[in-house]
Coordinates of C-alpha atoms in Angstrom, one line a residue:
X184 CA 0.0 0.1 -0.3
X185 CA 1.2 3.4 -0.9
X186 CA 1.2 6.6 1.0
X187 CA -1.5 8.0 -0.9
X188 CA -3.7 4.9 -0.3
X189 CA -2.7 4.8 3.5
X190 CA -3.5 8.6 3.7
X191 CA -7.1 7.8 2.2
X192 CA -7.7 5.1 4.4
X193 CA -6.5 6.9 7.8
X194 CA -8.9 10.0 6.5
X195 CA -12.0 7.7 5.9
X196 CA -11.5 6.2 9.3
X197 CA -11.3 9.6 10.7
X198 CA -14.2 11.0 8.9
X199 CA -16.1 7.9 10.1
X200 CA -14.9 8.2 13.7
X201 CA -15.9 12.0 13.9
X202 CA -19.4 11.4 12.4
X203 CA -20.0 8.7 14.8
X204 CA -18.9 10.8 17.8
X205 CA -20.8 13.7 16.9
X206 CA -23.9 11.8 16.2
X207 CA -23.9 10.1 19.4
X208 CA -22.8 13.6 21.2
X209 CA -26.5 14.5 20.3
X210 CA -28.1 11.2 21.1
X211 CA -26.7 10.8 24.4
X212 CA -27.9 14.3 26.0
X213 CA -31.1 13.3 24.6
X214 CA -31.2 10.3 26.4
X215 CA -30.6 12.0 29.7
X216 CA -33.5 14.5 28.6
X217 CA -35.6 11.6 28.4
X218 CA -34.9 10.1 31.7
X219 CA -36.1 13.2 33.2
X220 CA -39.5 13.4 31.1
X221 CA -42.7 14.0 33.7
X222 CA -44.7 11.7 32.1
X223 CA -42.5 8.6 32.9
X224 CA -38.6 8.5 32.0
X225 CA -38.3 4.8 31.8
X226 CA -41.2 4.4 29.6
X227 CA -39.9 7.0 27.0
X228 CA -36.5 5.4 27.1
X229 CA -38.1 2.1 26.3
X230 CA -40.1 3.2 23.4
X231 CA -37.3 5.4 21.9
X232 CA -35.1 1.9 22.4
X233 CA -37.7 0.0 20.5
X234 CA -37.6 2.9 17.5
X235 CA -33.8 2.6 17.6
X236 CA -34.0 -0.9 17.1
X237 CA -36.5 -0.8 14.6
X238 CA -34.7 1.7 12.7
X239 CA -31.4 -0.3 13.0
X240 CA -32.9 -2.9 11.2
X241 CA -35.4 -1.3 8.8
X242 CA -33.5 1.8 8.0
X243 CA -36.5 3.4 5.8
X244 CA -39.0 2.7 8.6
X245 CA -38.4 6.5 9.8
X246 CA -40.2 7.6 6.8
X247 CA -43.4 5.8 7.8
X248 CA -43.2 6.6 11.5
X249 CA -41.5 10.2 12.1
X250 CA -44.6 12.0 10.2
X251 CA -47.2 10.8 12.1
X252 CA -45.2 11.4 15.4
X253 CA -44.4 15.1 14.5
X254 CA -47.9 15.9 13.4
X255 CA -50.3 13.7 15.4
X256 CA -48.4 13.6 18.8
X257 CA -47.9 16.7 21.1
X258 CA -47.9 16.1 24.9
X259 CA -46.9 19.4 25.7
X260 CA -49.9 20.4 27.7
X261 CA -49.2 17.4 30.2
X262 CA -45.5 17.9 30.1
X263 CA -45.1 21.6 30.3
X264 CA -41.9 21.5 28.0
X265 CA -41.8 24.2 25.1
X266 CA -38.1 24.4 24.0
X267 CA -37.3 20.4 23.7
X268 CA -40.3 17.9 23.8
X269 CA -40.8 14.1 22.7
X270 CA -40.6 14.5 19.1
X271 CA -37.3 16.3 19.4
X272 CA -36.1 12.9 20.9
X273 CA -37.6 11.0 18.2
X274 CA -35.8 13.2 15.5
X275 CA -32.3 12.6 17.4
X276 CA -33.1 8.9 17.6
X277 CA -33.7 9.0 13.6
X278 CA -30.6 11.2 13.0
X279 CA -28.2 9.3 15.2
X280 CA -29.3 5.7 13.7
X281 CA -29.5 7.0 10.0
X282 CA -26.0 8.9 9.9
X283 CA -24.4 5.8 12.0
X284 CA -25.4 3.7 9.3
X285 CA -24.5 5.9 6.3
X286 CA -21.1 6.3 7.8
X287 CA -19.9 2.8 6.5
X288 CA -21.4 3.4 2.9
X289 CA -20.0 5.6 0.1
X290 CA -22.3 8.4 -0.9
X291 CA -24.7 7.9 -4.0
X292 CA -26.3 11.5 -4.4
X293 CA -24.6 14.8 -4.7
X294 CA -26.4 18.2 -4.8
X295 CA -26.3 19.7 -8.2
X296 CA -24.3 22.9 -9.2
X297 CA -27.6 25.0 -8.7
X298 CA -29.0 23.4 -5.4
X299 CA -25.8 23.9 -3.6
X300 CA -25.6 27.4 -3.5
X301 CA -29.1 27.9 -3.0
X302 CA -29.0 25.7 -0.1
X303 CA -25.8 27.6 1.2
X304 CA -27.5 31.0 0.8
X305 CA -30.7 29.6 2.7
X306 CA -28.7 28.4 5.6
X307 CA -26.7 32.0 5.5
X308 CA -30.1 33.5 5.4
X309 CA -31.5 31.2 8.3
X310 CA -28.4 32.1 10.6
X311 CA -28.9 35.8 10.1
X312 CA -32.3 35.4 11.0
X313 CA -31.3 33.3 14.2
X314 CA -28.8 36.0 15.3
X315 CA -31.1 38.9 15.0
X316 CA -33.9 36.8 17.0
X317 CA -31.3 35.9 19.5
X318 CA -29.6 39.0 20.0
X319 CA -29.4 40.9 22.3
X320 CA -29.0 37.7 24.4
X321 CA -30.4 38.1 28.1
X322 CA -29.2 36.6 31.1
X323 CA -30.6 33.1 31.7
X324 CA -33.0 32.8 34.5
X325 CA -35.5 29.9 35.4
X326 CA -38.1 31.0 32.8
X327 CA -35.6 31.6 30.0
X328 CA -36.4 28.5 27.8
X329 CA -40.6 28.9 28.7
X330 CA -41.3 32.7 27.7
X331 CA -42.4 33.4 24.5
X332 CA -41.5 37.1 24.9
X333 CA -37.7 36.1 25.5
X334 CA -35.0 36.1 23.0
X335 CA -34.4 32.6 23.9
X336 CA -37.9 31.8 22.4
X337 CA -35.7 31.8 19.0
X338 CA -34.3 28.6 19.4
X339 CA -37.6 27.1 19.9
X340 CA -38.5 28.5 16.4
X341 CA -35.3 27.9 14.5
X342 CA -34.9 24.1 16.0
X343 CA -37.7 23.0 13.4
X344 CA -35.3 24.2 10.5
X345 CA -32.3 22.8 12.1
X346 CA -33.9 19.4 12.1
X347 CA -35.1 19.6 8.6
X348 CA -31.2 20.4 7.2
X349 CA -30.2 17.6 9.3
X350 CA -32.6 15.2 7.8
X351 CA -32.0 16.4 4.1
X352 CA -29.1 14.0 3.3
X353 CA -30.6 11.2 5.1
X354 CA -33.9 11.7 3.3
X355 CA -32.3 11.7 -0.2
X356 CA -30.0 8.6 0.4
X357 CA -33.2 6.9 1.8
X358 CA -35.7 7.7 -0.9
X359 CA -33.0 5.8 -3.1
X360 CA -34.2 2.8 -2.0
X361 CA -36.9 0.3 -2.9
X362 CA -40.5 1.1 -1.6
X363 CA -39.3 4.3 0.1
X364 CA -41.7 6.5 -1.5
X365 CA -44.6 4.2 -0.5
X366 CA -43.3 4.2 3.0
X367 CA -43.3 8.0 3.3
X368 CA -47.1 8.2 1.6
X369 CA -48.1 5.6 4.6
X370 CA -46.2 7.6 7.1
X371 CA -48.0 11.0 5.8
X372 CA -51.6 9.4 5.5
X373 CA -51.2 8.3 9.2
X374 CA -50.4 11.7 10.4
X375 CA -53.3 12.8 8.2
X376 CA -55.8 10.3 9.9
X377 CA -54.4 11.5 13.2
X378 CA -55.0 15.2 12.6
X379 CA -58.3 15.0 11.0
X380 CA -59.4 12.3 14.0
X381 CA -58.5 14.6 16.8
X382 CA -60.3 17.7 14.9
X383 CA -63.1 15.5 14.2
X384 CA -63.2 14.4 18.1
X385 CA -63.0 17.9 19.2
X386 CA -65.7 19.0 17.0
X387 CA -68.0 16.1 18.2
X388 CA -67.0 16.9 22.2
X389 CA -67.3 20.9 22.1
X390 CA -69.9 21.9 19.1
X391 CA -71.4 19.2 17.5
X392 CA -70.4 17.8 14.0
X393 CA -72.8 19.7 12.3
X394 CA -72.9 23.0 14.2
X395 CA -70.8 25.3 12.0
X396 CA -72.5 28.6 13.4
X397 CA -70.2 28.6 16.4
X398 CA -66.9 30.8 16.9
X399 CA -65.2 28.0 18.1
X400 CA -62.0 26.9 16.1
X401 CA -60.6 23.6 16.5
X402 CA -56.8 23.3 17.5
X403 CA -56.3 19.8 16.6
X404 CA -53.0 18.1 18.2
X405 CA -50.8 21.1 17.8
X406 CA -50.6 23.0 21.3
X407 CA -49.0 25.9 19.4
X408 CA -52.4 26.9 18.6
X409 CA -53.3 28.3 22.0
X410 CA -51.5 31.3 20.8
X411 CA -52.8 31.2 17.2
X412 CA -50.7 30.3 14.4
X413 CA -50.9 28.2 11.1
X414 CA -49.8 24.6 12.6
X415 CA -53.2 23.0 11.8
X416 CA -53.9 24.9 8.6
X417 CA -50.2 24.3 7.2
X418 CA -50.5 20.6 8.1
X419 CA -54.0 19.7 6.7
X420 CA -52.9 22.0 3.4
X421 CA -49.5 19.8 3.0
X422 CA -51.3 16.4 3.8
X423 CA -54.4 16.1 2.0
X424 CA -53.4 16.7 -1.4
X425 CA -51.4 13.3 -0.6
X426 CA -54.9 11.4 0.0
X427 CA -56.1 12.7 -3.2
X428 CA -53.4 11.7 -5.3
X429 CA -53.7 8.2 -3.3
X430 CA -57.3 8.1 -4.2
X431 CA -56.8 8.9 -8.0
X432 CA -54.1 6.2 -8.3
X433 CA -56.2 3.6 -6.4
X434 CA -56.4 0.4 -8.4
X435 CA -58.3 -1.9 -6.1
X436 CA -61.8 -0.9 -4.7
X437 CA -61.0 -1.7 -1.0
X438 CA -58.1 1.1 -1.3
X439 CA -60.2 3.2 -3.2
X440 CA -63.0 3.2 -0.3
X441 CA -60.2 3.9 2.4
X442 CA -59.1 6.8 0.7
X443 CA -62.5 8.1 0.4
X444 CA -62.8 7.9 3.8
X445 CA -59.3 9.5 4.7
X446 CA -60.3 12.3 2.1
X447 CA -63.8 12.7 3.5
X448 CA -62.5 13.1 6.9
X449 CA -59.7 15.4 5.8
X450 CA -62.2 17.7 4.1
X451 CA -64.7 17.8 7.0
X452 CA -61.8 19.2 8.9
X453 CA -60.8 21.9 6.5
X454 CA -64.3 22.7 6.4
X455 CA -64.6 23.0 10.1
X456 CA -61.6 25.3 10.7
X457 CA -63.0 28.3 8.9
X458 CA -59.6 29.5 7.3
X459 CA -59.5 31.0 3.9
X460 CA -56.0 30.8 3.2
X461 CA -56.7 26.9 3.8
X462 CA -59.6 27.0 1.3
X463 CA -57.4 28.6 -1.1
X464 CA -54.4 26.4 -0.6
X465 CA -56.7 23.6 -0.7
X466 CA -58.4 24.5 -3.9
X467 CA -55.4 25.4 -5.6
X468 CA -53.5 21.8 -4.5
X469 CA -57.0 20.0 -5.9
X470 CA -56.7 21.9 -9.2
X471 CA -53.1 21.1 -9.9
X472 CA -53.3 17.1 -8.8
X473 CA -56.5 17.2 -11.1
X474 CA -54.6 18.3 -14.1
X475 CA -51.7 16.2 -13.8
X476 CA -53.7 13.2 -13.3
X477 CA -55.8 13.8 -16.5
X478 CA -54.7 11.1 -19.4
X479 CA -51.9 12.2 -21.3
X480 CA -50.4 14.9 -18.9
X481 CA -47.1 12.5 -18.5
X482 CA -46.4 13.8 -22.0
X483 CA -44.1 16.6 -21.6
X484 CA -44.5 17.8 -25.4
X485 CA -48.3 18.8 -24.4
X486 CA -49.0 22.4 -24.9
X487 CA -49.3 24.9 -22.3
X488 CA -52.5 26.2 -23.4
X489 CA -54.3 22.7 -22.6
X490 CA -53.5 22.9 -19.0
X491 CA -54.4 26.4 -18.6
X492 CA -57.6 25.5 -20.6
X493 CA -58.3 22.5 -18.1
X494 CA -57.4 25.0 -15.2
X495 CA -59.8 27.3 -16.5
X496 CA -62.8 24.3 -16.5
X497 CA -61.7 23.5 -12.9
X498 CA -61.7 27.2 -11.8
X499 CA -65.5 27.4 -13.3
X500 CA -66.6 24.2 -11.7
X501 CA -65.1 25.9 -8.2
X502 CA -67.5 28.8 -9.1
X503 CA -70.3 26.9 -9.4
X504 CA -69.4 25.1 -6.1
X505 CA -69.2 28.4 -4.5
X506 CA -72.8 29.6 -5.8
X507 CA -73.9 26.4 -4.5
X508 CA -72.6 27.1 -1.1
X509 CA -73.8 31.0 -1.0
X510 CA -77.4 29.9 -1.8
X511 CA -77.5 26.5 -0.3
X512 CA -75.1 26.5 2.7
X513 CA -72.5 23.9 3.5
X514 CA -74.9 21.2 3.9
X515 CA -75.8 21.6 0.2
X516 CA -72.4 22.0 -0.6
X517 CA -71.5 18.6 1.1
X518 CA -74.3 16.9 -0.5
X519 CA -73.0 18.0 -4.0
X520 CA -69.4 16.9 -3.0
X521 CA -70.6 13.6 -2.1
X522 CA -72.8 13.3 -5.1
X523 CA -69.9 14.2 -7.4
X524 CA -67.7 11.5 -5.7
X525 CA -70.4 8.9 -6.2
X526 CA -70.8 9.7 -10.1
X527 CA -67.1 8.8 -10.5
X528 CA -67.8 5.5 -9.0
X529 CA -70.9 4.7 -10.9
X530 CA -70.0 6.0 -14.1
X531 CA -66.9 3.4 -14.0
X532 CA -69.3 0.3 -13.4
X533 CA -70.1 -2.0 -16.1
X534 CA -73.2 -2.0 -18.2
X535 CA -72.8 -5.2 -19.4
X536 CA -73.5 -6.4 -15.7
X537 CA -77.3 -5.0 -15.5
X538 CA -79.8 -7.8 -15.4
X539 CA -82.6 -5.6 -17.0
X540 CA -84.2 -2.7 -16.5
X541 CA -87.0 -3.8 -14.5
X542 CA -84.8 -4.2 -11.8
X543 CA -83.7 -0.7 -11.8
X544 CA -87.0 0.5 -12.2
X545 CA -88.4 -1.2 -9.2
X546 CA -85.2 0.2 -7.1
X547 CA -85.7 3.5 -8.2
X548 CA -89.3 3.6 -7.3
X549 CA -89.0 1.8 -3.9
X550 CA -86.1 4.4 -3.1
X551 CA -87.6 7.7 -4.4
X552 CA -90.9 6.3 -2.3
X553 CA -88.8 5.9 0.7
X554 CA -87.2 9.6 0.2
X555 CA -90.8 11.1 -0.2
X556 CA -92.1 9.4 2.9
X557 CA -88.8 10.4 4.9
X558 CA -89.2 14.0 3.8
X559 CA -92.7 14.5 4.7
X560 CA -93.0 12.7 7.8
X561 CA -89.8 13.9 9.6
X562 CA -88.6 17.4 10.4
X563 CA -85.4 16.9 9.1
X564 CA -86.4 14.6 6.3
X565 CA -84.4 15.8 3.5
X566 CA -81.1 14.9 5.1
X567 CA -82.6 11.4 6.2
X568 CA -83.4 10.8 2.4
X569 CA -80.1 11.9 1.3
X570 CA -78.5 9.6 4.0
X571 CA -80.9 6.6 2.9
X572 CA -79.5 7.0 -0.6
X573 CA -76.0 7.3 0.1
X574 CA -76.2 4.1 2.1
X575 CA -77.8 2.4 -0.8
X576 CA -74.7 3.6 -2.9
X577 CA -72.3 2.5 -0.2
X578 CA -73.8 -1.0 -0.2
X579 CA -73.6 -1.3 -4.0
X580 CA -70.0 -0.2 -4.2
X581 CA -69.2 -2.9 -1.6
X582 CA -71.1 -5.6 -2.9
X583 CA -69.4 -4.7 -6.5
X584 CA -66.3 -6.0 -4.9
X585 CA -68.0 -9.4 -4.3
X586 CA -69.2 -12.2 -6.5
X587 CA -72.6 -10.7 -6.6
X588 CA -71.4 -7.7 -8.9
X589 CA -74.7 -7.2 -10.7
X590 CA -76.5 -6.7 -7.7
X591 CA -73.8 -3.8 -6.5
X592 CA -74.4 -2.1 -10.0
X593 CA -78.1 -2.1 -9.7
X594 CA -77.8 -0.9 -5.9
X595 CA -74.9 1.9 -7.0
X596 CA -77.3 3.4 -9.6
X597 CA -80.4 3.3 -7.7
X598 CA -78.2 5.0 -4.8
X599 CA -76.9 7.5 -7.2
X600 CA -80.5 8.5 -8.4
X601 CA -81.6 8.7 -4.8
X602 CA -78.6 11.0 -3.9
X603 CA -79.3 13.2 -7.0
X604 CA -83.0 13.5 -5.7
X605 CA -81.6 14.1 -2.0
X606 CA -79.3 16.6 -3.0
X607 CA -82.1 18.8 -4.3
X608 CA -84.2 18.0 -1.1
X609 CA -81.4 19.3 1.1
X610 CA -81.2 22.2 -1.1
X611 CA -84.7 23.1 -1.0
X612 CA -84.6 22.3 2.8
X613 CA -81.9 24.8 3.5
X614 CA -82.4 27.6 1.0
X615 CA -85.5 27.1 -0.6
X616 CA -86.1 27.8 -4.4
X617 CA -83.0 29.9 -5.3
X618 CA -80.9 27.2 -3.6
X619 CA -82.4 24.6 -5.6
X620 CA -81.8 26.4 -8.7
X621 CA -78.2 27.0 -8.0
X622 CA -77.9 23.6 -7.4
X623 CA -79.4 22.1 -10.7
X624 CA -76.2 23.0 -12.6
X625 CA -73.9 21.0 -10.5
X626 CA -76.3 18.2 -10.3
X627 CA -76.5 18.1 -14.2
X628 CA -72.6 18.1 -13.9
X629 CA -72.9 14.7 -11.6
X630 CA -75.4 13.3 -14.3
X631 CA -73.1 14.2 -17.3
X632 CA -70.1 12.3 -15.3
X633 CA -72.2 9.3 -15.4
X634 CA -73.5 9.5 -18.6
X635 CA -70.2 9.8 -20.4
X636 CA -68.3 7.5 -18.4
X637 CA -71.0 4.8 -18.7
X638 CA -71.5 5.3 -22.1
X639 CA -75.4 4.8 -22.8
X640 CA -76.9 4.1 -26.4
X641 CA -78.4 7.6 -26.4
X642 CA -75.1 9.1 -27.0
X643 CA -75.4 7.5 -30.4
X644 CA -76.8 10.5 -31.6
X645 CA -74.4 12.8 -30.3
X646 CA -73.3 14.5 -33.8
X647 CA -76.9 14.8 -35.0
X648 CA -78.1 16.4 -31.5
X649 CA -75.1 18.7 -31.8
X650 CA -75.7 19.8 -35.3
X651 CA -79.7 20.3 -34.5
X652 CA -79.0 22.2 -31.6
X653 CA -76.4 24.6 -33.4
X654 CA -78.9 25.0 -36.3
X655 CA -81.7 25.5 -33.9
X656 CA -79.9 28.5 -31.8
X657 CA -78.6 30.0 -35.2
X658 CA -82.4 30.4 -36.2
X659 CA -83.2 31.5 -33.0
X660 CA -80.8 34.4 -33.2
X661 CA -82.3 35.6 -36.4
X662 CA -79.7 37.5 -38.0
X663 CA -77.0 35.8 -36.7
X664 CA -74.4 37.3 -38.8
X665 CA -74.8 40.7 -36.5
X666 CA -73.9 38.6 -33.2
X667 CA -70.2 40.0 -33.4
X668 CA -71.5 43.3 -32.5
X669 CA -72.1 42.1 -28.8
X670 CA -68.3 41.9 -28.8
X671 CA -67.7 45.6 -29.9
X672 CA -67.9 47.9 -27.1
X673 CA -69.5 50.7 -29.2
X674 CA -72.4 48.5 -30.0
X675 CA -73.0 46.3 -27.2
X676 CA -75.7 47.3 -24.7
X677 CA -74.4 46.3 -21.2
X678 CA -76.9 47.9 -19.3
X679 CA -79.6 45.6 -20.9
X680 CA -80.8 42.4 -19.4
X681 CA -80.8 40.4 -22.9
X682 CA -77.0 41.2 -23.0
X683 CA -76.3 38.4 -20.6
X684 CA -78.8 36.0 -22.7
X685 CA -77.0 36.7 -25.9
X686 CA -73.4 36.0 -24.2
X687 CA -74.9 32.9 -22.9
X688 CA -76.2 31.9 -26.8
X689 CA -72.6 32.6 -28.4
X690 CA -71.1 30.8 -25.8
X691 CA -72.8 27.6 -26.0
X692 CA -73.0 28.0 -29.8
X693 CA -69.2 28.1 -29.7
X694 CA -69.2 24.7 -27.5
X695 CA -71.5 23.1 -29.9
X696 CA -69.6 23.4 -33.1
X697 CA -66.4 22.5 -31.2
X698 CA -68.2 19.0 -30.3
X699 CA -69.5 18.8 -34.1
X700 CA -65.5 19.2 -35.2
X701 CA -64.7 15.9 -35.0
X702 CA -67.3 14.8 -37.7
X703 CA -65.6 17.5 -40.4
X704 CA -62.0 16.2 -39.1
X705 CA -62.7 12.5 -40.1
X706 CA -63.9 12.9 -43.6
X707 CA -61.0 15.6 -44.0
X708 CA -58.1 13.9 -46.1
X709 CA -54.8 13.4 -43.9
X710 CA -52.5 15.6 -46.0
X711 CA -54.9 18.5 -45.4
X712 CA -55.1 17.8 -41.5
X713 CA -51.4 17.5 -41.2
X714 CA -50.3 20.7 -43.3
X715 CA -52.7 22.9 -40.7
X716 CA -52.0 20.6 -37.7
X717 CA -55.5 19.5 -37.5
X718 CA -54.4 15.8 -36.5
X719 CA -53.1 17.2 -33.2
X720 CA -56.4 19.2 -32.7
X721 CA -58.3 15.8 -33.7
X722 CA -56.3 14.2 -30.9
X723 CA -57.1 16.6 -28.4
X724 CA -60.6 16.8 -29.0
X725 CA -61.1 13.0 -28.6
X726 CA -59.1 13.0 -25.4
X727 CA -60.8 16.0 -24.1
X728 CA -64.3 15.8 -25.5
X729 CA -65.9 15.2 -22.3
X730 CA -64.7 18.7 -20.9
X731 CA -66.7 20.2 -23.9
X732 CA -69.8 18.1 -23.3
X733 CA -70.0 19.0 -19.5
X734 CA -69.9 22.7 -20.7
X735 CA -72.6 21.9 -23.4
X736 CA -74.8 20.8 -20.4
X737 CA -73.6 23.5 -18.0
X738 CA -74.1 26.7 -20.0
X739 CA -77.4 26.2 -21.6
X740 CA -78.8 24.9 -18.3
X741 CA -77.5 28.1 -16.8
X742 CA -78.8 29.8 -19.6
X743 CA -82.4 28.8 -19.4
X744 CA -82.6 29.2 -15.6
X745 CA -81.8 32.9 -16.1
X746 CA -84.1 33.3 -18.8
X747 CA -86.9 32.2 -15.8
X748 CA -85.2 34.6 -13.6
X749 CA -85.8 37.4 -16.4
X750 CA -89.3 36.9 -16.4
X751 CA -89.6 36.9 -12.7
X752 CA -88.1 40.3 -12.9
X753 CA -90.7 41.2 -15.6
X754 CA -93.7 39.8 -13.6
X755 CA -96.2 42.5 -14.1
X756 CA -95.6 42.3 -17.8
X757 CA -96.8 38.5 -17.6
X758 CA -100.3 37.1 -17.5
X759 CA -101.4 35.8 -14.2
X760 CA -102.2 32.3 -16.0
X761 CA -98.3 32.0 -16.4
X762 CA -96.7 33.7 -13.8
X763 CA -95.3 31.6 -10.9
X764 CA -92.0 31.6 -8.7
X765 CA -91.1 28.6 -10.4
X766 CA -90.4 29.7 -13.6
X767 CA -86.6 29.3 -13.9
X768 CA -87.0 25.5 -13.1
X769 CA -90.1 25.6 -15.8
X770 CA -87.8 27.1 -18.4
X771 CA -84.9 24.5 -17.6
X772 CA -87.9 21.4 -17.8
X773 CA -89.4 22.5 -21.0
X774 CA -85.8 23.2 -22.8
X775 CA -85.0 19.3 -22.1
X776 CA -88.1 18.2 -23.0
X777 CA -88.1 20.2 -26.1
X778 CA -84.5 19.2 -26.8
X779 CA -85.4 15.5 -27.0
X780 CA -88.3 16.0 -29.1
X781 CA -86.0 17.8 -31.7
X782 CA -83.7 15.0 -31.6
X783 CA -86.2 12.3 -32.2
X784 CA -87.9 14.5 -35.1
X785 CA -84.4 14.9 -37.0
X786 CA -83.4 10.9 -36.3
X787 CA -86.6 9.9 -37.8
X788 CA -86.2 12.4 -41.0
X789 CA -82.7 11.1 -41.3
X790 CA -83.8 7.5 -41.0
X791 CA -86.3 8.0 -43.8
X792 CA -83.8 10.2 -46.0
X793 CA -81.1 7.8 -46.2
X794 CA -82.9 4.5 -45.7
X795 CA -81.0 4.0 -42.2
X796 CA -82.1 1.4 -39.7
X797 CA -85.1 2.7 -37.6
X798 CA -84.4 3.8 -34.0
X799 CA -88.0 2.8 -32.4
X800 CA -86.8 1.2 -29.5
X801 CA -84.7 4.1 -28.6
X802 CA -87.4 6.6 -29.3
X803 CA -89.7 4.9 -27.2
X804 CA -87.3 5.5 -24.3
X805 CA -86.8 9.1 -25.3
X806 CA -90.4 9.1 -25.3
X807 CA -90.8 8.0 -21.8
X808 CA -88.2 10.4 -20.5
X809 CA -90.3 13.5 -22.2
X810 CA -93.5 12.1 -20.7
X811 CA -91.8 12.0 -17.4
X812 CA -90.3 15.8 -17.9
X813 CA -93.8 17.0 -18.9
X814 CA -95.5 15.1 -16.4
X815 CA -93.0 17.1 -13.8
X816 CA -93.7 20.0 -15.5
X817 CA -97.4 20.1 -15.1
X818 CA -97.2 18.9 -11.5
X819 CA -95.1 22.1 -10.7
X820 CA -97.1 24.5 -12.8
X821 CA -100.6 23.4 -11.6
X822 CA -99.8 20.7 -8.8

């Protein structure tokens, strides 16, 4: 061995020795502190020793254990310790065991040329801030470490950043192991369950689960909340997106159900805190995750405008939900959110498993009759009616995972239909007609999700329906070639109520023609499409057509309701024979019935002109739908 090799060996051994000495120089004082623990030093030492044993034989275990300890375990109200608590001892064990094992292995990660100076600048700024917080350092006394107004409180604030810097190299090394990210996700989900469960128990104990009118604000498992702060807000904002991501990635039904429960518990905790900053952060995180989880988003070559478009649509949906909350309160909002979640599950069920329409009809009638009785007989029957439908839906989803899959499909669809009706009852019970009218577009969105995913046969007429709707609206406009004047500020009459109607008409005409574009693109020569990049546009339409279908349902629904609202304002100019406060809803129902009738007429003419097979069976199904809509219209108007 030459002198250079000998020097390297000596330096390596010296490095290992100094690292181990430094690590245990931190661990031994923590052991002495744990021995003086007010709630039982021997018990805490035993727990820490067991944790150290686990880490020695399972190095990645701290990813699953540490998040739950840091976020869900805080015994400061019982110990009185502020500067150093049980979490610091667990962190010390993690650092000591982790670096003791890393001392014998060569490094596999190094900071990039950009990350290294940034981390150095951050550390320098942190040290400057800590120095300013501690200076001037007073003479220590017995209350130096327990006073928030003392300069020594800077140490309590700084220890979180210090622990994070110490754990950063260990985290980078541990995440390189197999299944390490799965362990980290498990730890974060356990921490979220702990934080949300404490908030749930706190609300149940002091105010009640559904009492959102009191001034009481939950503090969760964080003792620092007694002086305010955002510990609870930050933990929920950081942890809840991981639960949503797990729900989107779930491949088995039992995991999906567990994820729904965790997300529901965390969303309840978020709603019960009444923090606008948390609401904004949660909404942004959900929007980002939803966009990133859409099909095809892993392709980095996708243009930015597609992401911006989808993000805008998510913001539109958020605005729709906000309108529901403004008129129907949190109960109606909770019902709508539950309905949208159930729509995602019901839409993924297989249509081939349905044994027949008669069973569905019997189930629908029984569910609706039970809901009607609950609504009529009980003081809060609307909530009981929605709860009954939700239980039927849950039973269907659970049974779907067993060998009785057709029964699960029937119960799931019956429960979903009952939840649609129950949502309307909750909106009516809470906010009356305005809440019900504001809730209808969101209910239509949920139905659209189910119809799109379930791929019902009615959608075979999609092109003819879109063409008929577009032509009908253009005829209704009259001189449609002057419609662009609305976009000219010097022509537009912004003070007119009809201005809003015209903008709505133009908006959903645009959506209708976008929906009709695939029919043109399929017959267009490939060379022409490639020359004008229409082939990429065709792929985009195929992938995201469901977004425009949802807009095509949402915009006319809101427009027809607004027409009825305009007539309510002009009530003095209407005949008493037709004036009623149900005009917005009646406009919407009549538009739906007329739309189905136009589709039937157009399909009949096309069948006769082009000698195509008759669609009599499908006509019969749509005729029953029209009859039901007209019966509901007559009941609302004259009942």
